[in-house]
Short mmCIF file of C-alpha atoms and ligand atoms in Angstrom, two decimals:
data_model
loop_
_atom_site.label_atom_id
_atom_site.label_comp_id
_atom_site.label_asym_id
_atom_site.label_seq_id
_atom_site.Cartn_x
_atom_site.Cartn_y
_atom_site.Cartn_z
CA MET F 27 5.44 8.51 68.46
CA ILE F 28 2.32 9.35 67.26
CA ARG F 29 2.89 12.73 66.64
CA LYS F 30 6.18 11.56 65.03
CA SER F 31 4.20 10.26 62.23
CA PHE F 32 1.96 12.75 61.97
CA CYS F 33 4.09 15.82 60.97
CA GLY F 34 5.84 12.54 58.91
CA LEU F 35 2.73 12.72 57.13
CA LEU F 36 1.92 16.30 56.81
CA GLY F 37 6.03 16.71 54.95
CA LEU F 38 5.25 14.21 53.06
CA VAL F 39 1.51 15.85 51.63
CA MET F 40 2.99 19.41 52.02
CA ALA F 41 6.49 18.37 49.82
CA SER F 42 3.57 16.62 46.66
CA ALA F 43 2.11 20.44 47.23
CA ALA F 44 5.51 22.30 46.90
CA ASN F 45 7.19 19.76 44.23
CA ALA F 46 4.15 18.79 41.07
CA GLU F 47 6.20 16.42 39.83
CA TRP F 48 6.29 14.36 43.00
CA ALA F 49 1.80 13.39 43.45
CA LEU F 50 0.40 11.02 45.50
CA ASN F 51 -2.73 11.20 43.73
CA MET F 52 -3.54 11.24 40.72
CA PRO F 53 -3.05 14.34 37.98
CA LYS F 54 -6.97 15.33 37.47
CA GLY F 55 -5.50 16.47 33.53
CA VAL F 56 -6.19 18.90 30.77
CA THR F 57 -9.68 17.52 29.12
CA ASP F 58 -13.35 17.01 30.22
CA LEU F 59 -13.01 13.59 30.45
CA SER F 60 -9.23 13.51 32.76
CA ALA F 61 -11.58 15.94 35.06
CA GLU F 62 -14.70 13.25 34.56
CA THR F 63 -12.65 10.25 35.27
CA TYR F 64 -10.43 12.60 38.07
CA ASP F 65 -13.53 12.94 40.38
CA LEU F 66 -15.18 9.09 39.59
CA HIS F 67 -12.14 7.90 41.49
CA MET F 68 -12.41 10.43 44.03
CA MET F 69 -15.71 9.66 44.51
CA VAL F 70 -14.79 5.50 44.46
CA PHE F 71 -12.01 6.88 46.59
CA TRP F 72 -14.64 8.78 49.37
CA TRP F 73 -16.89 5.58 48.94
CA CYS F 74 -13.64 3.21 50.05
CA VAL F 75 -12.62 5.92 53.46
CA ALA F 76 -17.02 5.78 54.52
CA ILE F 77 -16.89 1.69 53.82
CA GLY F 78 -13.66 2.03 55.52
CA ILE F 79 -14.89 3.78 58.43
CA VAL F 80 -18.34 2.32 59.29
CA VAL F 81 -16.64 -1.30 59.51
CA PHE F 82 -14.05 -0.51 61.25
CA GLY F 83 -15.90 2.14 64.00
CA VAL F 84 -18.35 -1.12 64.10
CA MET F 85 -15.49 -3.29 64.65
CA ILE F 86 -13.24 -2.19 67.84
CA ILE F 87 -17.10 -0.57 68.96
CA SER F 88 -17.87 -3.89 69.13
CA LEU F 89 -14.00 -5.36 70.42
CA PHE F 90 -13.94 -2.49 73.11
CA LYS F 91 -17.69 -2.97 74.48
CA HIS F 92 -17.91 -6.41 74.59
CA ARG F 93 -14.44 -7.36 75.77
CA LYS F 94 -13.92 -10.53 77.88
CA SER F 95 -13.09 -8.35 81.12
CA LYS F 96 -15.81 -6.99 81.11
CA GLY F 97 -17.58 -10.49 81.44
CA ALA F 98 -19.12 -10.34 78.29
CA GLU F 99 -21.00 -13.32 76.83
CA PRO F 100 -20.08 -15.21 73.34
CA ALA F 101 -23.10 -15.66 71.00
CA THR F 102 -24.89 -18.52 70.65
CA PHE F 103 -25.82 -18.21 67.37
CA THR F 104 -23.76 -19.98 64.21
CA HIS F 105 -26.29 -18.99 61.57
CA SER F 106 -28.00 -16.03 60.42
CA THR F 107 -29.30 -15.57 56.59
CA ALA F 108 -30.74 -12.06 57.40
CA ALA F 109 -27.52 -11.17 58.04
CA GLU F 110 -25.99 -12.36 55.20
CA VAL F 111 -29.20 -11.26 53.20
CA ILE F 112 -28.21 -7.79 54.81
CA TRP F 113 -24.81 -7.70 53.87
CA THR F 114 -24.79 -9.17 50.27
CA ALA F 115 -27.18 -6.91 49.08
CA ILE F 116 -25.10 -3.52 50.41
CA PRO F 117 -22.32 -3.81 48.79
CA VAL F 118 -24.76 -5.08 45.82
CA VAL F 119 -26.82 -1.36 45.64
CA ILE F 120 -22.75 0.50 46.83
CA LEU F 121 -21.97 -1.48 43.43
CA LEU F 122 -24.68 -0.24 40.87
CA ILE F 123 -24.76 3.29 42.94
CA MET F 124 -21.20 3.32 41.76
CA SER F 125 -22.11 1.64 38.16
CA VAL F 126 -23.61 4.44 37.49
CA PRO F 127 -21.37 7.78 36.70
CA ALA F 128 -18.52 5.26 35.50
CA ALA F 129 -20.79 3.61 33.08
CA GLU F 130 -21.94 7.27 31.47
CA THR F 131 -17.77 8.28 30.96
CA MET F 132 -16.79 5.47 29.55
CA ILE F 133 -19.21 6.09 26.87
CA LYS F 134 -17.73 9.12 26.93
CA LEU F 135 -14.39 7.60 26.54
CA GLU F 136 -16.00 4.80 23.14
CA ASP F 137 -16.65 7.50 21.15
CA THR F 138 -14.60 8.64 18.60
CA ARG F 139 -16.65 10.01 15.82
CA ASP F 140 -16.68 13.31 14.15
CA PRO F 141 -13.02 13.33 15.47
CA ASP F 142 -11.19 17.07 13.71
CA LEU F 143 -8.19 15.26 13.60
CA SER F 144 -7.08 11.32 12.96
CA VAL F 145 -3.41 10.00 14.18
CA VAL F 146 -2.29 6.71 14.07
CA ILE F 147 0.00 5.86 15.99
CA THR F 148 3.15 2.54 15.73
CA ALA F 149 4.51 1.51 18.55
CA TYR F 150 8.07 -0.46 18.13
CA GLN F 151 11.36 -1.42 20.56
CA TRP F 152 11.45 1.24 21.80
CA LYS F 153 10.36 4.11 20.04
CA TRP F 154 6.46 5.57 18.58
CA HIS F 155 4.94 6.55 15.05
CA TYR F 156 2.79 9.27 14.79
CA LYS F 157 0.68 9.38 11.19
CA TYR F 158 -1.18 12.04 10.63
CA GLN F 159 -3.24 10.82 8.40
CA ASP F 160 -5.20 13.59 6.26
CA GLU F 161 -1.64 16.36 7.17
CA GLY F 162 0.34 13.46 5.49
CA ILE F 163 2.59 14.15 8.04
CA GLU F 164 4.71 10.76 9.79
CA PHE F 165 7.79 10.42 12.34
CA TYR F 166 9.69 8.73 14.59
CA SER F 167 9.34 9.65 17.87
CA SER F 168 12.38 8.64 20.31
CA LEU F 169 14.69 9.32 23.24
CA ALA F 170 15.77 12.59 23.64
CA ARG F 171 19.99 12.40 22.81
CA PRO F 172 20.95 14.31 25.61
CA SER F 173 18.91 11.38 27.56
CA VAL F 174 20.56 8.33 25.65
CA ASP F 175 23.61 9.71 26.51
CA ALA F 176 23.66 10.11 30.39
CA ARG F 177 21.46 6.68 30.71
CA ARG F 178 24.38 4.93 29.09
CA LYS F 179 26.52 3.54 31.34
CA GLN F 180 29.52 5.61 32.92
CA SER F 181 28.94 8.04 30.28
CA GLY F 182 29.87 11.22 32.83
CA VAL F 183 26.84 12.83 32.95
CA ASP F 184 24.83 14.25 35.51
CA VAL F 185 21.52 12.95 35.34
CA ASN F 186 19.92 15.49 37.42
CA GLY F 187 21.37 18.22 35.49
CA VAL F 188 19.58 16.95 31.91
CA ASP F 189 16.68 18.13 31.96
CA ASN F 190 13.22 15.97 31.66
CA TYR F 191 16.19 12.53 31.42
CA LEU F 192 14.60 9.97 30.38
CA LEU F 193 10.26 11.53 29.65
CA ASP F 194 12.22 13.77 26.82
CA VAL F 195 11.83 12.16 23.11
CA ASP F 196 13.15 14.45 19.48
CA ASN F 197 10.30 14.89 17.92
CA ALA F 198 6.74 15.24 19.92
CA LEU F 199 3.36 14.74 18.78
CA VAL F 200 1.47 18.16 18.62
CA VAL F 201 -1.62 18.76 17.97
CA PRO F 202 -4.21 22.12 18.47
CA LYS F 203 -6.20 23.16 21.25
CA GLY F 204 -9.46 22.52 21.38
CA ALA F 205 -9.25 19.97 18.57
CA LYS F 206 -11.30 16.28 19.06
CA VAL F 207 -7.76 13.99 18.04
CA ARG F 208 -8.60 10.78 17.42
CA LEU F 209 -5.80 8.43 17.41
CA LEU F 210 -5.90 4.94 16.23
CA MET F 211 -2.87 2.67 18.10
CA THR F 212 -1.03 -0.11 17.26
CA SER F 213 1.91 -2.12 18.00
CA ASN F 214 4.86 -3.46 15.59
CA ASP F 215 6.79 -6.09 17.37
CA VAL F 216 5.26 -6.86 20.66
CA ILE F 217 2.75 -5.26 22.97
CA HIS F 218 3.22 -2.02 24.16
CA SER F 219 0.82 0.61 26.45
CA TRP F 220 0.35 4.61 25.33
CA TRP F 221 0.14 6.42 28.43
CA VAL F 222 -0.30 10.14 29.30
CA PRO F 223 -1.66 10.26 31.94
CA GLU F 224 -2.57 14.59 32.27
CA LEU F 225 -4.46 13.03 29.42
CA ALA F 226 -5.88 10.33 30.99
CA ILE F 227 -5.44 7.05 28.16
CA LYS F 228 -3.91 4.87 28.59
CA LYS F 229 -3.94 2.43 25.44
CA ASP F 230 -2.74 -1.08 24.47
CA ALA F 231 -1.26 -1.20 21.60
CA ILE F 232 -1.16 -4.53 19.70
CA PRO F 233 0.47 -5.23 16.42
CA GLY F 234 -2.26 -6.91 14.31
CA ILE F 235 -4.67 -5.00 16.44
CA VAL F 236 -6.42 -0.92 15.71
CA ASN F 237 -7.70 0.39 19.89
CA GLU F 238 -9.62 3.91 18.98
CA THR F 239 -9.74 6.88 21.92
CA TRP F 240 -9.84 9.53 21.69
CA PHE F 241 -8.69 13.31 23.51
CA LYS F 242 -9.87 17.31 23.26
CA ALA F 243 -8.05 18.72 25.60
CA ASN F 244 -8.31 22.30 26.04
CA GLU F 245 -4.66 23.99 27.88
CA VAL F 246 -2.41 24.56 25.56
CA GLY F 247 0.93 22.98 27.79
CA THR F 248 3.39 20.17 26.66
CA TYR F 249 2.89 16.49 27.92
CA ARG F 250 4.71 14.15 29.37
CA GLY F 251 4.25 10.37 29.29
CA GLN F 252 5.83 6.95 28.95
CA CYS F 253 5.20 2.88 27.92
CA ALA F 254 3.10 1.42 30.22
CA GLU F 255 3.47 -2.31 29.22
CA LEU F 256 6.80 -4.52 29.49
CA CYS F 257 7.86 -4.70 25.77
CA GLY F 258 11.66 -5.52 26.10
CA LYS F 259 14.89 -4.43 27.79
CA ASP F 260 14.71 -0.79 26.13
CA HIS F 261 11.14 -0.16 27.76
CA GLY F 262 11.94 2.46 29.81
CA TYR F 263 13.31 4.54 27.07
CA MET F 264 10.55 5.39 25.48
CA PRO F 265 8.31 8.63 26.95
CA ILE F 266 6.17 10.25 25.18
CA VAL F 267 5.39 14.03 24.95
CA VAL F 268 2.31 15.07 23.50
CA GLU F 269 2.19 18.98 22.82
CA VAL F 270 -0.83 21.14 22.97
CA VAL F 271 -0.71 24.66 20.94
CA GLU F 272 -2.76 26.39 19.57
CA PRO F 273 -4.68 26.30 16.05
CA GLU F 274 -2.32 28.93 14.16
CA ALA F 275 0.77 27.28 15.54
CA PHE F 276 -0.46 23.99 14.68
CA GLN F 277 -1.61 25.17 11.17
CA ALA F 278 2.13 26.15 10.61
CA TRP F 279 3.84 24.01 12.22
CA VAL F 280 2.08 21.07 9.81
CA ASP F 281 3.62 24.00 6.82
CA THR F 282 6.70 23.65 7.47
CA ARG F 283 6.61 19.54 8.28
CA LYS F 284 5.00 19.55 4.79
CA ASP F 285 7.64 21.46 3.57
CA ASP F 286 10.77 19.43 4.80
CA GLY F 287 8.74 16.41 3.04
CA ALA F 288 9.06 17.91 0.15
CA LYS F 289 12.77 19.29 0.46
CA VAL F 290 13.09 15.47 1.32
CA ALA F 291 11.15 13.98 -1.19
CA SER F 292 13.28 16.05 -4.05
CA ALA F 293 16.99 15.27 -2.76
CA GLN F 294 16.42 11.79 -3.26
CU1 LIG H 27 6.62 -0.51 25.17
#
């Protein structure tokens, strides 16, 4: 039985290693702060493991050593001030130790000064709107057509055949690698939440309020996320795609976007 469960667990861990899309732990991400967030998470995790081993260890040893069959006599005291002081003080000290690196990272997360790029994100039921403040580019980002078609009842489309089913959009948020990107988030209707695990960002988009956050991606790539706040019937159909590209490719993208915008304007 034990061997079976162990093999099962091992299989689970190995499967997660083999299939990157299916992982037990949070991702390390592609920004310095996502790595720091991951390290904090692991630090707290190992603290919890150590506390678990100590507490359950003492408990199991006590139960075993002082069992009735060995003729153990129950203690008669009802109160111990010393024990209460100790088991209050130790967790307080542990929490204080944890809070120092956590506070350092949180201060960095809030520091949105001197961005290279600012994007206003407005959430809608059920899509995102991106507006590059200085580049004069804006567009909606909605669920990609293949997913829209496949998700319809009796569409006849096998979702397993759709790439990135429910995780792809028509227009991705494009940003340059190594640039400090400030995100200003708000909503047009209800509360949504802009969540991209690889960037370690999950920030609420609230009507009437502008929330701020930032990231600086160190690696070129496509990073996917979803709305993380129940926002209505199509909450599951407003994914997020962030394309991190080389600075030159970003400039080229900005230029083509501007050309497209000019064409649209002259056609009207
Ligand atoms: Cu939403």
